[in-house]
């Protein structure tokens, strides 16, 4: 029996993306995946960290199994968010996949330098995006063995680690 057949709950994906049309497109494409999933969206760093740290209105939010991160965000950009996630002991084990329109060598290098788990360019074609969504889910939720969540830290109790 495969790990996908053992999935008893939808896998939770946090999409950090400011463009509402891209959020809706991603939700529709990930809905087509053979692996049950639920896409949660955050349009900016403040919302993303509230969700990840389960504070305020996100007190009961599920811990994401995967973060999809756009690099080009208003205010605090995706690079800064990636760096902050990977430096936070309570969050650093959550896989972060950069999903962006940029294929610039400098962006790819910087994302991996900041410990992105993967770097994907957003497909322009709908069928390719559906295929990418299914491939991402299959890879991360069926084949990858992820570490168990970190022990509760200050970030898990609603306090920020400084």
Short mmCIF file of C-alpha atoms in Angstrom, two decimals:
data_model
loop_
_atom_site.label_atom_id
_atom_site.label_comp_id
_atom_site.label_asym_id
_atom_site.label_seq_id
_atom_site.Cartn_x
_atom_site.Cartn_y
_atom_site.Cartn_z
CA UNK A 1 0.00 0.00 0.00
CA UNK A 2 1.41 3.41 -0.95
CA UNK A 3 1.66 6.33 1.43
CA UNK A 4 -0.99 8.15 -0.66
CA UNK A 5 -3.46 5.37 0.11
CA UNK A 6 -2.74 5.85 3.81
CA UNK A 7 -3.67 9.54 3.72
CA UNK A 8 -6.70 9.98 5.94
CA UNK A 9 -6.81 13.76 5.89
CA UNK A 10 -6.22 16.33 3.20
CA UNK A 11 -2.68 17.61 3.08
CA UNK A 12 -2.48 21.29 3.99
CA UNK A 13 -0.68 23.67 1.65
CA UNK A 14 -0.02 27.30 2.54
CA UNK A 15 0.23 29.38 -0.62
CA UNK A 16 1.91 32.73 0.00
CA UNK A 17 0.77 34.70 -3.03
CA UNK A 18 -0.57 38.25 -3.34
CA UNK A 19 -2.35 37.91 -6.70
CA UNK A 20 -5.97 36.73 -6.12
CA UNK A 21 -6.21 35.35 -9.67
CA UNK A 22 -3.06 33.25 -9.13
CA UNK A 23 -4.46 32.01 -5.80
CA UNK A 24 -7.70 30.92 -7.46
CA UNK A 25 -5.84 29.28 -10.34
CA UNK A 26 -3.59 27.38 -7.92
CA UNK A 27 -6.59 26.24 -5.87
CA UNK A 28 -8.31 24.93 -9.00
CA UNK A 29 -5.18 23.16 -10.22
CA UNK A 30 -4.37 21.57 -6.85
CA UNK A 31 -8.00 20.47 -6.58
CA UNK A 32 -7.32 18.26 -9.63
CA UNK A 33 -4.55 16.35 -7.82
CA UNK A 34 -5.00 12.68 -6.97
CA UNK A 35 -3.72 13.48 -3.45
CA UNK A 36 -6.40 15.17 -1.30
CA UNK A 37 -5.23 18.62 -0.31
CA UNK A 38 -6.47 21.94 0.97
CA UNK A 39 -4.87 25.18 -0.17
CA UNK A 40 -4.79 28.02 2.35
CA UNK A 41 -3.72 31.42 1.06
CA UNK A 42 -1.79 34.29 2.59
CA UNK A 43 -1.33 37.48 0.54
CA UNK A 44 1.58 38.86 2.56
CA UNK A 45 4.18 38.15 5.25
CA UNK A 46 2.01 39.23 8.18
CA UNK A 47 -0.81 36.87 7.23
CA UNK A 48 1.64 34.08 6.39
CA UNK A 49 3.38 34.27 9.78
CA UNK A 50 0.08 34.54 11.65
CA UNK A 51 -1.01 31.33 9.88
CA UNK A 52 2.32 29.54 10.38
CA UNK A 53 2.55 30.55 14.04
CA UNK A 54 -1.18 30.04 14.61
CA UNK A 55 -1.86 33.44 16.11
CA UNK A 56 -4.89 35.75 16.03
CA UNK A 57 -7.60 34.57 13.65
CA UNK A 58 -5.40 31.59 12.70
CA UNK A 59 -5.19 30.21 16.26
CA UNK A 60 -6.82 26.96 15.08
CA UNK A 61 -5.18 26.79 11.66
CA UNK A 62 -3.65 23.48 10.63
CA UNK A 63 0.11 23.21 10.47
CA UNK A 64 0.95 23.29 6.76
CA UNK A 65 2.51 20.18 5.28
CA UNK A 66 4.00 22.34 2.53
CA UNK A 67 4.50 26.04 1.84
CA UNK A 68 4.35 27.36 -1.73
CA UNK A 69 6.00 30.76 -1.85
CA UNK A 70 5.97 33.47 -4.50
CA UNK A 71 9.12 35.60 -4.45
CA UNK A 72 7.53 38.84 -5.65
CA UNK A 73 5.33 40.09 -2.84
CA UNK A 74 4.60 43.63 -1.68
CA UNK A 75 6.37 44.77 1.46
CA UNK A 76 8.37 41.88 2.86
CA UNK A 77 9.18 39.81 -0.21
CA UNK A 78 9.35 36.05 -0.57
CA UNK A 79 13.10 35.91 -0.03
CA UNK A 80 12.77 37.51 3.40
CA UNK A 81 9.87 35.22 4.27
CA UNK A 82 11.87 32.16 3.20
CA UNK A 83 14.85 33.26 5.29
CA UNK A 84 12.65 33.84 8.34
CA UNK A 85 10.93 30.45 8.02
CA UNK A 86 14.20 28.57 7.66
CA UNK A 87 15.74 30.40 10.67
CA UNK A 88 12.79 29.65 12.97
CA UNK A 89 13.27 26.33 14.82
CA UNK A 90 9.49 25.88 15.05
CA UNK A 91 8.98 26.31 11.30
CA UNK A 92 12.22 25.33 9.57
CA UNK A 93 11.25 21.70 8.99
CA UNK A 94 8.20 22.65 6.91
CA UNK A 95 9.18 22.22 3.25
CA UNK A 96 9.12 25.48 1.30
CA UNK A 97 8.79 25.33 -2.46
CA UNK A 98 9.33 28.57 -4.33
CA UNK A 99 6.62 28.89 -7.00
CA UNK A 100 7.21 32.03 -9.01
CA UNK A 101 7.34 33.49 -12.49
CA UNK A 102 11.06 34.26 -12.27
CA UNK A 103 13.62 31.90 -13.73
CA UNK A 104 16.50 34.34 -13.20
CA UNK A 105 19.67 32.57 -12.11
CA UNK A 106 20.13 35.06 -9.28
CA UNK A 107 16.64 34.29 -7.87
CA UNK A 108 17.22 30.54 -8.10
CA UNK A 109 20.62 30.80 -6.38
CA UNK A 110 19.28 33.08 -3.64
CA UNK A 111 16.29 30.83 -2.94
CA UNK A 112 18.51 27.77 -2.51
CA UNK A 113 21.01 29.78 -0.46
CA UNK A 114 18.10 30.55 1.87
CA UNK A 115 17.32 26.82 2.04
CA UNK A 116 14.32 26.54 -0.26
CA UNK A 117 13.45 22.87 -0.65
CA UNK A 118 12.65 23.30 -4.32
CA UNK A 119 12.27 26.02 -6.95
CA UNK A 120 9.52 25.87 -9.58
CA UNK A 121 8.55 28.29 -12.31
CA UNK A 122 4.81 28.90 -12.62
CA UNK A 123 3.60 27.38 -15.87
CA UNK A 124 1.77 29.71 -18.24
CA UNK A 125 -0.33 26.86 -19.64
CA UNK A 126 -3.31 25.61 -17.61
CA UNK A 127 -2.73 21.93 -18.41
CA UNK A 128 0.92 22.27 -17.37
CA UNK A 129 -0.11 23.95 -14.10
CA UNK A 130 -2.53 21.08 -13.36
CA UNK A 131 0.27 18.59 -14.08
CA UNK A 132 2.68 20.55 -11.89
CA UNK A 133 0.16 20.64 -9.01
CA UNK A 134 -0.40 16.89 -9.19
CA UNK A 135 3.34 16.24 -9.43
CA UNK A 136 4.05 18.47 -6.41
CA UNK A 137 1.40 16.68 -4.34
CA UNK A 138 2.52 13.23 -5.43
CA UNK A 139 6.17 13.99 -4.76
CA UNK A 140 5.81 15.75 -1.40
CA UNK A 141 2.90 13.78 0.03
CA UNK A 142 3.42 10.30 -1.40
CA UNK A 143 7.15 9.78 -1.89
CA UNK A 144 9.01 12.18 0.41
CA UNK A 145 9.52 11.05 3.98
CA UNK A 146 9.31 14.21 5.99
CA UNK A 147 10.63 14.65 9.52
CA UNK A 148 8.05 14.68 12.29
CA UNK A 149 7.00 18.16 13.42
CA UNK A 150 9.40 19.87 15.77
CA UNK A 151 8.61 19.78 19.44
CA UNK A 152 6.35 22.67 20.48
CA UNK A 153 8.29 25.89 20.64
CA UNK A 154 7.44 29.43 21.52
CA UNK A 155 6.17 29.94 17.97
CA UNK A 156 3.72 27.07 18.44
CA UNK A 157 2.27 28.77 21.50
CA UNK A 158 1.59 32.04 19.76
CA UNK A 159 4.78 33.83 20.79
CA UNK A 160 7.42 34.90 18.39
CA UNK A 161 10.99 33.79 18.88
CA UNK A 162 13.19 36.81 18.58
#
